[in-house]
Coordinates of C-alpha atoms in Angstrom, one line a residue:
M243 CA -3.8 -14.7 -5.0
D244 CA -4.8 -13.2 -1.7
T245 CA -3.7 -9.6 -2.4
R246 CA -4.9 -6.9 0.1
V247 CA -5.2 -3.2 -0.7
L248 CA -3.6 -1.3 2.1
R249 CA -4.4 2.2 3.1
E250 CA -0.8 3.1 3.8
I251 CA 0.1 5.6 6.5
T252 CA 3.2 7.3 5.4
P253 CA 6.1 8.5 7.6
L254 CA 5.2 12.2 7.0
G255 CA 4.0 14.2 10.1
D256 CA 1.8 17.2 10.0
N257 CA 4.8 19.6 9.6
D258 CA 6.7 17.4 7.1
F259 CA 6.8 18.1 3.4
M260 CA 8.5 15.1 1.8
Y261 CA 10.1 11.7 2.5
V262 CA 12.7 9.9 0.4
A263 CA 13.5 6.2 0.5
D264 CA 16.5 5.0 -1.6
R265 CA 17.0 1.3 -1.4
H266 CA 18.6 -1.6 -3.2
K267 CA 16.7 -4.9 -2.8
K268 CA 16.2 -8.4 -4.3
E269 CA 12.5 -8.4 -4.6
F270 CA 9.3 -6.4 -4.5
D271 CA 7.3 -7.5 -1.4
F272 CA 5.0 -4.6 -0.5
P273 CA 1.4 -5.4 -1.4
I274 CA -1.0 -3.3 -3.5
H275 CA -1.8 0.0 -1.7
C276 CA -2.8 3.6 -1.8
H277 CA -2.1 6.6 0.4
E278 CA -3.1 10.2 1.0
I279 CA 0.1 11.9 -0.2
M280 CA 1.7 12.0 -3.7
E281 CA 4.4 9.7 -4.9
L282 CA 7.1 9.8 -7.5
N283 CA 8.6 6.3 -7.8
F284 CA 11.7 5.4 -9.7
V285 CA 12.9 1.8 -10.4
E286 CA 15.9 0.5 -12.3
H287 CA 17.3 -3.0 -12.9
A288 CA 13.9 -4.6 -12.6
R289 CA 13.3 -5.9 -16.1
G290 CA 10.4 -8.4 -16.1
S291 CA 8.6 -7.0 -13.0
R292 CA 5.1 -5.8 -13.2
R293 CA 3.6 -2.4 -12.4
V294 CA -0.1 -2.1 -11.6
V295 CA -1.6 1.3 -11.3
G296 CA -5.4 1.3 -11.1
D297 CA -6.6 -0.9 -14.0
S298 CA -3.3 -0.6 -15.8
S299 CA -0.9 -3.5 -15.8
E300 CA 2.5 -3.3 -17.6
I301 CA 5.7 -5.4 -17.6
L302 CA 8.7 -3.2 -17.0
G303 CA 12.0 -2.9 -18.9
D304 CA 15.2 -1.6 -17.2
Y305 CA 13.8 1.8 -16.1
D306 CA 10.5 3.0 -14.8
L307 CA 9.4 6.4 -13.4
V308 CA 5.8 7.0 -12.3
L309 CA 4.0 9.9 -10.6
I310 CA 0.8 9.4 -8.7
T311 CA -1.2 12.3 -7.2
S312 CA -4.5 10.7 -6.3
S313 CA -5.1 9.5 -2.7
D314 CA -7.4 6.6 -3.9
L315 CA -5.4 5.2 -6.8
E316 CA -4.2 1.7 -5.9
H317 CA -0.8 0.7 -7.1
V318 CA 2.0 -1.9 -6.7
W319 CA 5.2 -3.0 -8.2
E320 CA 5.3 -6.8 -8.3
Q321 CA 8.2 -9.3 -8.8
H322 CA 6.5 -11.2 -11.6
E323 CA 9.3 -12.5 -13.8
C324 CA 12.1 -10.2 -12.6
R325 CA 15.3 -12.1 -11.8
S326 CA 17.5 -9.2 -10.8
D327 CA 19.3 -9.4 -7.4
D328 CA 19.9 -5.6 -7.3
I329 CA 16.7 -3.7 -7.8
H330 CA 17.2 0.0 -7.2
E331 CA 14.1 1.9 -6.1
V332 CA 13.8 5.5 -5.1
T333 CA 10.4 6.5 -3.6
V334 CA 9.6 10.2 -3.0
Q335 CA 6.4 10.9 -1.1
F336 CA 5.4 14.5 -0.7
Y337 CA 2.3 16.7 -0.2
I338 CA 1.4 19.7 -2.3
D339 CA -2.1 21.2 -2.1
F340 CA -2.0 22.1 -5.8
E341 CA -5.8 22.4 -6.2
N342 CA -6.3 25.0 -3.5
E343 CA -7.4 28.3 -5.0
S344 CA -4.8 30.2 -2.9
S345 CA -2.1 27.8 -4.1
P346 CA 0.6 29.3 -6.4
F347 CA 0.3 26.3 -8.7
G348 CA -2.3 28.0 -10.8
K349 CA 0.1 30.8 -11.6
N350 CA 2.3 31.0 -14.7
P351 CA 5.6 29.8 -13.3
F352 CA 4.0 26.6 -12.0
K353 CA 1.4 25.9 -14.7
S354 CA 3.2 23.1 -16.4
I355 CA 3.7 21.3 -13.0
Y356 CA 0.0 21.9 -12.2
T357 CA -1.1 20.4 -15.5
M358 CA 1.2 17.4 -14.9
M359 CA -0.1 16.9 -11.4
M360 CA -3.7 16.9 -12.6
R361 CA -2.9 14.3 -15.3
A362 CA -1.1 12.2 -12.6
K363 CA -4.3 11.6 -10.8
R364 CA -4.6 8.6 -13.2
G365 CA -0.9 7.7 -12.7
L366 CA 1.7 9.1 -15.1
A367 CA 4.5 7.0 -16.7
F368 CA 7.4 9.0 -18.1
P369 CA 9.3 8.2 -21.3
M370 CA 12.9 7.1 -21.3
E371 CA 14.1 10.5 -22.5
A372 CA 12.5 12.1 -19.4
I373 CA 13.9 9.4 -17.1
M374 CA 17.4 9.9 -18.3
M375 CA 17.1 13.7 -18.0
V376 CA 16.3 13.5 -14.2
Y377 CA 18.2 10.3 -13.4
P378 CA 21.2 12.1 -11.8
R379 CA 18.9 14.2 -9.6
I380 CA 16.6 11.4 -8.4
T381 CA 19.4 9.0 -7.6
C382 CA 21.2 11.7 -5.5
L383 CA 18.1 13.1 -3.8
S384 CA 18.5 11.1 -0.6
A385 CA 22.1 12.4 -0.2
I386 CA 20.9 16.0 0.4
D387 CA 20.9 16.6 4.1
D388 CA 19.3 20.1 4.0
G389 CA 15.5 20.0 4.0
F390 CA 15.1 23.2 2.0
L391 CA 17.6 22.1 -0.7
M392 CA 15.9 18.7 -0.9
A393 CA 12.5 20.4 -1.5
Q394 CA 14.1 22.7 -4.0
E395 CA 15.6 19.8 -5.9
L396 CA 12.2 18.0 -5.9
F397 CA 10.6 21.0 -7.5
A398 CA 13.4 21.1 -10.1
I399 CA 12.7 17.4 -10.9
L400 CA 9.0 18.0 -11.2
H401 CA 9.6 21.1 -13.4
E402 CA 11.9 19.1 -15.7
L403 CA 9.4 16.2 -16.0
S404 CA 6.5 18.7 -16.7
K405 CA 8.3 19.7 -19.9
F406 CA 7.9 16.3 -21.6
D407 CA 4.8 15.7 -23.7
G408 CA 5.3 11.9 -23.9
A409 CA 4.1 11.0 -20.4
R410 CA 1.3 8.4 -20.5
Q411 CA -1.7 8.3 -18.2
L412 CA -2.1 4.8 -16.8
A413 CA -5.4 4.1 -15.2
S414 CA -8.7 4.8 -17.0
S415 CA -10.5 7.9 -15.9
S416 CA -13.6 5.8 -14.9
F417 CA -11.5 3.5 -12.7
A418 CA -9.6 6.4 -11.1
R419 CA -12.8 8.4 -10.6
V420 CA -11.3 11.3 -12.5
D421 CA -13.5 13.6 -14.6
A422 CA -13.0 13.5 -18.4
D423 CA -10.9 16.3 -19.8
D424 CA -10.3 17.6 -23.3
D425 CA -9.3 20.9 -24.9
S426 CA -12.2 20.7 -27.2
R427 CA -15.6 21.6 -25.7
R428 CA -17.4 19.4 -28.2
V429 CA -15.3 16.4 -27.4
L430 CA -15.6 17.1 -23.6
K431 CA -19.4 17.3 -23.9
V432 CA -19.5 13.9 -25.6
K433 CA -17.1 12.4 -23.1
N434 CA -19.2 13.6 -20.2
F435 CA -22.3 12.2 -21.7
I436 CA -20.7 8.8 -22.2
D437 CA -19.4 8.9 -18.6
Y438 CA -23.0 9.3 -17.3
H439 CA -24.7 7.0 -19.8
F440 CA -22.1 4.3 -20.4
S441 CA -24.5 1.5 -19.4
E442 CA -27.0 2.5 -22.1
D443 CA -27.1 1.9 -25.8
I444 CA -25.2 4.8 -27.2
R445 CA -25.4 5.5 -31.0
L446 CA -22.8 7.5 -33.0
A447 CA -25.6 9.5 -34.6
Q448 CA -26.9 10.5 -31.2
L449 CA -23.5 11.8 -30.1
A450 CA -23.0 13.6 -33.4
D451 CA -26.3 15.4 -33.0
M452 CA -25.2 16.7 -29.6
V453 CA -22.4 18.7 -31.2
D454 CA -24.2 19.6 -34.5
M455 CA -22.0 17.4 -36.7
S456 CA -22.7 14.6 -39.2
P457 CA -21.9 11.1 -37.9
S458 CA -19.0 10.7 -40.4
A459 CA -17.5 14.1 -39.6
F460 CA -17.8 13.7 -35.9
S461 CA -16.3 10.2 -36.1
R462 CA -13.2 11.6 -37.8
F463 CA -13.0 14.6 -35.5
F464 CA -13.3 12.4 -32.3
K465 CA -10.5 10.0 -33.6
L466 CA -8.3 13.0 -34.4
R467 CA -8.8 14.6 -31.0
T468 CA -8.6 11.4 -28.8
G469 CA -6.6 8.9 -30.8
K470 CA -9.6 6.4 -30.5
N471 CA -12.7 5.9 -32.4
V472 CA -16.0 6.4 -30.6
A473 CA -16.7 2.7 -30.1
E474 CA -13.3 2.1 -28.6
Y475 CA -13.7 5.0 -26.2
I476 CA -17.1 3.7 -25.0
V477 CA -15.7 0.3 -24.5
D478 CA -12.8 1.8 -22.4
V479 CA -15.2 3.7 -20.2
R480 CA -17.4 0.6 -19.7
L481 CA -14.3 -1.6 -18.9
G482 CA -13.0 1.1 -16.4
N483 CA -16.3 1.1 -14.6
A484 CA -16.4 -2.7 -14.6
A485 CA -12.9 -2.9 -13.2
R486 CA -13.9 -0.5 -10.4
R487 CA -17.0 -2.6 -9.6
L488 CA -14.8 -5.7 -9.5
V489 CA -12.6 -4.0 -6.9
D490 CA -15.3 -2.2 -4.8
T491 CA -18.4 -4.4 -4.9
T492 CA -19.4 -8.0 -4.4
Q493 CA -21.5 -8.1 -7.6
T494 CA -20.9 -11.2 -9.7
V495 CA -19.0 -10.9 -13.0
S496 CA -22.2 -11.5 -14.8
E497 CA -24.0 -8.7 -13.0
I498 CA -21.2 -6.3 -13.6
C499 CA -21.1 -7.3 -17.3
Y500 CA -24.7 -6.3 -17.9
C501 CA -24.9 -3.2 -15.7
C502 CA -21.9 -1.8 -17.5
G503 CA -23.5 -2.0 -20.9
F504 CA -22.2 -5.2 -22.4
N505 CA -24.7 -7.4 -24.2
T506 CA -23.0 -10.8 -23.6
L507 CA -20.8 -12.3 -20.9
S508 CA -18.5 -13.8 -23.5
N509 CA -17.9 -10.5 -25.2
F510 CA -17.3 -8.8 -21.9
N511 CA -14.7 -11.5 -20.9
R512 CA -13.0 -11.3 -24.3
L513 CA -12.7 -7.5 -24.3
F514 CA -11.6 -7.4 -20.6
R515 CA -8.8 -9.9 -21.2
K516 CA -7.7 -8.1 -24.4
R517 CA -7.5 -4.6 -22.7
K518 CA -6.5 -5.6 -19.2
G519 CA -4.4 -8.6 -19.8
C520 CA -6.4 -10.9 -17.5
S521 CA -9.9 -12.2 -16.9
P522 CA -12.3 -10.2 -14.7
T523 CA -12.0 -12.9 -12.1
E524 CA -8.2 -12.7 -12.1
F525 CA -8.4 -9.0 -11.9
R526 CA -10.7 -9.2 -8.8
E527 CA -8.4 -11.7 -7.1
R528 CA -5.5 -9.3 -7.6
Y529 CA -7.4 -6.6 -5.8
F530 CA -8.9 -8.6 -3.0
K531 CA -10.4 -5.5 -1.3
T532 CA -9.6 -5.6 2.4
K533 CA -8.3 -2.3 3.6
V534 CA -5.9 -2.5 6.5
I535 CA -4.4 0.4 8.5
I536 CA -0.7 0.1 8.9

């Protein structure tokens, strides 16, 4: 599959804040792409379609809502096995400089939105409860003909979504080039170490020593904090880096396997297929990396 990653130029001008496209269609036909501004994308009646965000690939049900705030995170909605002849898609593209020190988003009234925007650098998929909560607002957004009221409604939608704890980050941090984060300083210290040394042989005892814990106590602590055991987390970091190299370099699969810390090619292929749903070669073909300005 000759898929090209487009660096999309959006319709927003220098003085524009947001753009809404509300459309009914029979198929997804826009290729994999990324763009400078943020995007909230809602899809309904597209069961069986596939959503790709970074190195995450998922088959959709009847509803989908995703927020992406990174300018370099590739994404696409693909037809796959969708048979619907009335796919409804609402795409909201907007620009908020939420990381600027002078921005109000670090202040108390906006903190939940700020936290959500930071998490959405890896792509954020919202649970059904959240989707149904904002459904009436998103599907009526394009009917608002006053720019101020439309912007006000977008902030209301973002605020509602920021209240939900069940939103899932999609792309791995290593693929999305996002720094590891965690409320625990001990876990963050270990995550940062793994991010910088993922290609090396990393031992549980070595990580436990870094935070002055016994291996067994640290193993339980890490699983409690992250939902993954240490070995699973290391594999995820290695696979995220491998996926990024498949997209951005011309290294062979074998070269990527060994430089990302895997000992055998067969093990790398098995783990990659298990976690990503396809082989490394198929993943690379999906992301055929020719950037085109449109």
